[in-house]
Short mmCIF file of C-alpha atoms in Angstrom, two decimals:
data_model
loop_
_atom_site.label_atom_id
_atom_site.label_comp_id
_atom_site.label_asym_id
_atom_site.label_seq_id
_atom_site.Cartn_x
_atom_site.Cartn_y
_atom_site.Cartn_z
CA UNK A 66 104.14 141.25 97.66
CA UNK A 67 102.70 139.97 100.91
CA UNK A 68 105.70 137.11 101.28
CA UNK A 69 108.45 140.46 100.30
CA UNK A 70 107.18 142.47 103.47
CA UNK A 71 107.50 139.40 105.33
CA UNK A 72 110.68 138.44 104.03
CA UNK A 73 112.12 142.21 104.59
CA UNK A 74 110.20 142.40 109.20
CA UNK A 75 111.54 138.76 109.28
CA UNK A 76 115.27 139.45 108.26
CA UNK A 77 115.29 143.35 108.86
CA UNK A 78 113.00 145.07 110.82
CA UNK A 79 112.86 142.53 113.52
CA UNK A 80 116.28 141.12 112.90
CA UNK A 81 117.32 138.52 115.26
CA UNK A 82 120.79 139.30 116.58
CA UNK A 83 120.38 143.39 116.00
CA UNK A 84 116.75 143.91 117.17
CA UNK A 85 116.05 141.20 119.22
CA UNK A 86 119.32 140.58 120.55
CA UNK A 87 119.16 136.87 120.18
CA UNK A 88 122.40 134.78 118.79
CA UNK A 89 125.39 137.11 120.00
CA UNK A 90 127.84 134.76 121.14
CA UNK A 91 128.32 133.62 117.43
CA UNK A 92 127.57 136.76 116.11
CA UNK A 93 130.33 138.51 118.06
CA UNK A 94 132.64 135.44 117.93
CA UNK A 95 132.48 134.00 114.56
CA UNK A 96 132.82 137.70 112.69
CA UNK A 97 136.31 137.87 112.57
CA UNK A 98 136.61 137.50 109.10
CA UNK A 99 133.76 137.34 106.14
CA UNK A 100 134.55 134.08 104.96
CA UNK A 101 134.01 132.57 108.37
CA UNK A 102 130.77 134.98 109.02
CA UNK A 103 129.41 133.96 105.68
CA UNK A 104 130.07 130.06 106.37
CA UNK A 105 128.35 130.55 109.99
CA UNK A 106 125.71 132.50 108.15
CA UNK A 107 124.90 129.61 105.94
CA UNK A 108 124.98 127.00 108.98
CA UNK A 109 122.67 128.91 110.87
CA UNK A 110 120.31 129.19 107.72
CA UNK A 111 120.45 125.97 107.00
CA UNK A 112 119.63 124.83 110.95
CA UNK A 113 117.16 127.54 111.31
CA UNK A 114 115.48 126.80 108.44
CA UNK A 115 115.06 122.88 109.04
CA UNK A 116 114.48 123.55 112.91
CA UNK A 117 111.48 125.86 112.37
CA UNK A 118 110.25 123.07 109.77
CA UNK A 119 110.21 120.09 112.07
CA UNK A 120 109.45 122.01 115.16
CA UNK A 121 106.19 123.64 113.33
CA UNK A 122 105.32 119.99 112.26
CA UNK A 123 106.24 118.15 115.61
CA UNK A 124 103.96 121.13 117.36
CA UNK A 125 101.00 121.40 115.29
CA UNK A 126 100.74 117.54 114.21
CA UNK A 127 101.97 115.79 117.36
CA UNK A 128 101.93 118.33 120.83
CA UNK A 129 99.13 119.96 119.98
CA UNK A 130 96.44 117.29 119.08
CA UNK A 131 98.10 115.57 122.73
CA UNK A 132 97.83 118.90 124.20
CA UNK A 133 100.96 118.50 125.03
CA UNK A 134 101.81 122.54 124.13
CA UNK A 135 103.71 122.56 127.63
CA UNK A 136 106.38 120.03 126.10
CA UNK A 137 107.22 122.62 123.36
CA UNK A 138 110.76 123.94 124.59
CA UNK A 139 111.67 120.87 125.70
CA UNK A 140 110.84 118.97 122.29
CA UNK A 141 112.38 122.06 120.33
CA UNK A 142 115.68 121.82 122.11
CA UNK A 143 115.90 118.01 121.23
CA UNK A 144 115.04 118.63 118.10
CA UNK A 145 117.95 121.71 117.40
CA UNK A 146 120.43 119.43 118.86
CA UNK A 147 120.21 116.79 116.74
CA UNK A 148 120.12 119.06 113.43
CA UNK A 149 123.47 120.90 114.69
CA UNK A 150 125.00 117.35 115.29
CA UNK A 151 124.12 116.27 111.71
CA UNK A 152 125.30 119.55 110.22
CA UNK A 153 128.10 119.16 112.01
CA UNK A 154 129.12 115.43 111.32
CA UNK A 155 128.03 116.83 107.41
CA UNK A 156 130.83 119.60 107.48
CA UNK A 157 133.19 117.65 108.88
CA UNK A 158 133.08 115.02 106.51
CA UNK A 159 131.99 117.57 103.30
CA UNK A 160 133.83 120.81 104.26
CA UNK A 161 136.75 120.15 106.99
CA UNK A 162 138.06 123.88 105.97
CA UNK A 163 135.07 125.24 107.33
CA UNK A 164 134.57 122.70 109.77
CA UNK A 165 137.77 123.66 110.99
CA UNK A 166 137.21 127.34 110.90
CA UNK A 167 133.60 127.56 112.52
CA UNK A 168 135.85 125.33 115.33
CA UNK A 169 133.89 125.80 118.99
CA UNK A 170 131.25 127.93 117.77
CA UNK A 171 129.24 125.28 115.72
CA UNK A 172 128.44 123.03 118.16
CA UNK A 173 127.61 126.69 119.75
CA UNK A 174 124.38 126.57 117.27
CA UNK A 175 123.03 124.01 119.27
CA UNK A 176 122.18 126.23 122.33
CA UNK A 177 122.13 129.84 119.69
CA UNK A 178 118.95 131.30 121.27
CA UNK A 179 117.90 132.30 118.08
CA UNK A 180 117.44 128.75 116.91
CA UNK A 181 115.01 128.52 119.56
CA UNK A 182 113.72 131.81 120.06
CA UNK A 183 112.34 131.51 116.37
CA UNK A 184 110.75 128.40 116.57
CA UNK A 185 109.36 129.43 119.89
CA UNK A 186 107.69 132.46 118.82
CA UNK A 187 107.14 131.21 115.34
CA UNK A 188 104.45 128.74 117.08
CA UNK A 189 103.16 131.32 119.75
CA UNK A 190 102.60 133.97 117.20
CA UNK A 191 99.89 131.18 115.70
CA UNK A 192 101.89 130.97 112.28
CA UNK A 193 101.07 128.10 110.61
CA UNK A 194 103.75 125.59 109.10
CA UNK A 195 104.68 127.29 106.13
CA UNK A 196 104.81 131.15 107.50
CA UNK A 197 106.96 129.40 110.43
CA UNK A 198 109.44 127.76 107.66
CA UNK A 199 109.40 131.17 106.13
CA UNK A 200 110.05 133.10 109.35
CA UNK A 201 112.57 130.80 109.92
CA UNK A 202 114.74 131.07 106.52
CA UNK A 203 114.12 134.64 106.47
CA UNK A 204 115.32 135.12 110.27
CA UNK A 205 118.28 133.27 109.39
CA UNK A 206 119.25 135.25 106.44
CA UNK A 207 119.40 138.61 108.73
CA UNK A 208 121.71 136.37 111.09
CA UNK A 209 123.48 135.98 108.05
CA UNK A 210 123.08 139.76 106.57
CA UNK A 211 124.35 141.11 110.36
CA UNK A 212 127.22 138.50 111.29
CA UNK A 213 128.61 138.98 107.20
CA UNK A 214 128.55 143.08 108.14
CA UNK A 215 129.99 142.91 111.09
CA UNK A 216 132.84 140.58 109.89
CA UNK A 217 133.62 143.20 106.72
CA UNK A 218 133.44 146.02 109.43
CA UNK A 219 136.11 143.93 111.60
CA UNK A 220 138.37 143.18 108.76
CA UNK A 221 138.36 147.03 107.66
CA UNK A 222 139.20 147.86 111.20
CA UNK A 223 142.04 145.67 111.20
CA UNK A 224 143.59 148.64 109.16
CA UNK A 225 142.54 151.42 110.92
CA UNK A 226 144.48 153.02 113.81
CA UNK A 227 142.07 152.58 116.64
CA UNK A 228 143.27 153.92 120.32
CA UNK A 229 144.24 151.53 122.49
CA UNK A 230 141.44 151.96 125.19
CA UNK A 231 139.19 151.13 121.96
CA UNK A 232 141.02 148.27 120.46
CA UNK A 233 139.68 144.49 120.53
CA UNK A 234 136.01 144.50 122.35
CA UNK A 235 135.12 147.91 123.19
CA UNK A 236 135.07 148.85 119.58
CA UNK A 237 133.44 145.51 117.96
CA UNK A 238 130.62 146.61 120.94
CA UNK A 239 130.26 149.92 119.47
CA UNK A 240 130.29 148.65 116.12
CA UNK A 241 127.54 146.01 116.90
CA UNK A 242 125.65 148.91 118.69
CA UNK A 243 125.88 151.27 115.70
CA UNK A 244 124.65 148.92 113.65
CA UNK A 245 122.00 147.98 115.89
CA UNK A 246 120.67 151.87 115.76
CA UNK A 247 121.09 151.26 111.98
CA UNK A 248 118.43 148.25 111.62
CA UNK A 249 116.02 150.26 113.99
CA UNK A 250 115.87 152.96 110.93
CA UNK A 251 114.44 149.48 109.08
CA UNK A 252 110.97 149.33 111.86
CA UNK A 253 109.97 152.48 109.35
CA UNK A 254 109.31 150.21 106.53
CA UNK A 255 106.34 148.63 108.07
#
């Protein structure tokens, strides 16, 4: 029960693009269409996941006994950049349709705040290794949860006559906004 609530504050009530406002350039550029969202959505997942695991490890077993805490962005940032460069030398080489698809925005994971901003916090907040792993995979799925809604909501817009003052960013905005006043309803739960 315990790991539920946390998995439910982690992806819902203190979701990372739509509560905490971390991650929008991907999660307003990659949502065009689900199957794109949903590929991004595993990326990030997949990075977020394995970024909160070795930053939680390099900071607890290595900056911390050196009291080197001050080094922690620094370190983290390394770290993220050389996950997104094997993810991305792995897509290319595993899945060049989705390689092709995530295009600019996966080397765009590399400098995704959210990336960082969990693994930051994750560590400030005291969590030890394995709540920061799980903060991180559960963060990561409401990246995934948001950016896969928001890419259904475009693609059903696509078919809707929307004025013209409206059309292209103005109503993605409102759309992202609305469902940003949606996921506050979620901060009831706990």
């Amino acid at each position: 029960m315990n790991l539920f609530l946390f998995a439910i504050s982690a992806a819902l009530v203190n979701n990372v693009v739509l509560v905490q406002f971390q991650g929008l350039c991907p999660f307003l550029g990659v949502s065009r269409n689900t199957k794109t969202a949903a590929g991004m959505g595993g990326a990030v997942i997949f990075v977020m996941t394995l970024a909160s695991t070795v930053t939680s490890v390099i900071y607890y077993f290595v900056l911390v006994p050196l009291s080197l805490e001050y080094l922690n962005t620094i370190a983290f940032i390394l770290i993220i950049a050389g996950l997104v460069q094997f993810v991305e030398m792995f897509l290319k080489k595993r899945v060049p349709a989705l390689y092709k698809a995530l295009g600019v925005y996966l080397p765009l994971i590399t400098t995704n705040c959210a990336v960082l901003g969990i693994a930051i916090s994750s560590v400030q907040s005291g969590l030890g290794v394995g709540r920061c792993i799980a903060n991180g995979f559960f963060s990561a799925v409401g990246f995934a949860i948001s950016i896969t809604i928001l890419a259904s909501i475009r693609e059903k817009m696509e078919r809707n006559n929307i004025p013209k003052a409206f059309q292209g960013g103005p109503i993605i905005l409102i759309a992202a906004g609305l469902m940003a006043l949606a996921f506050q309803g979620f901060s009831g739960l706990m």
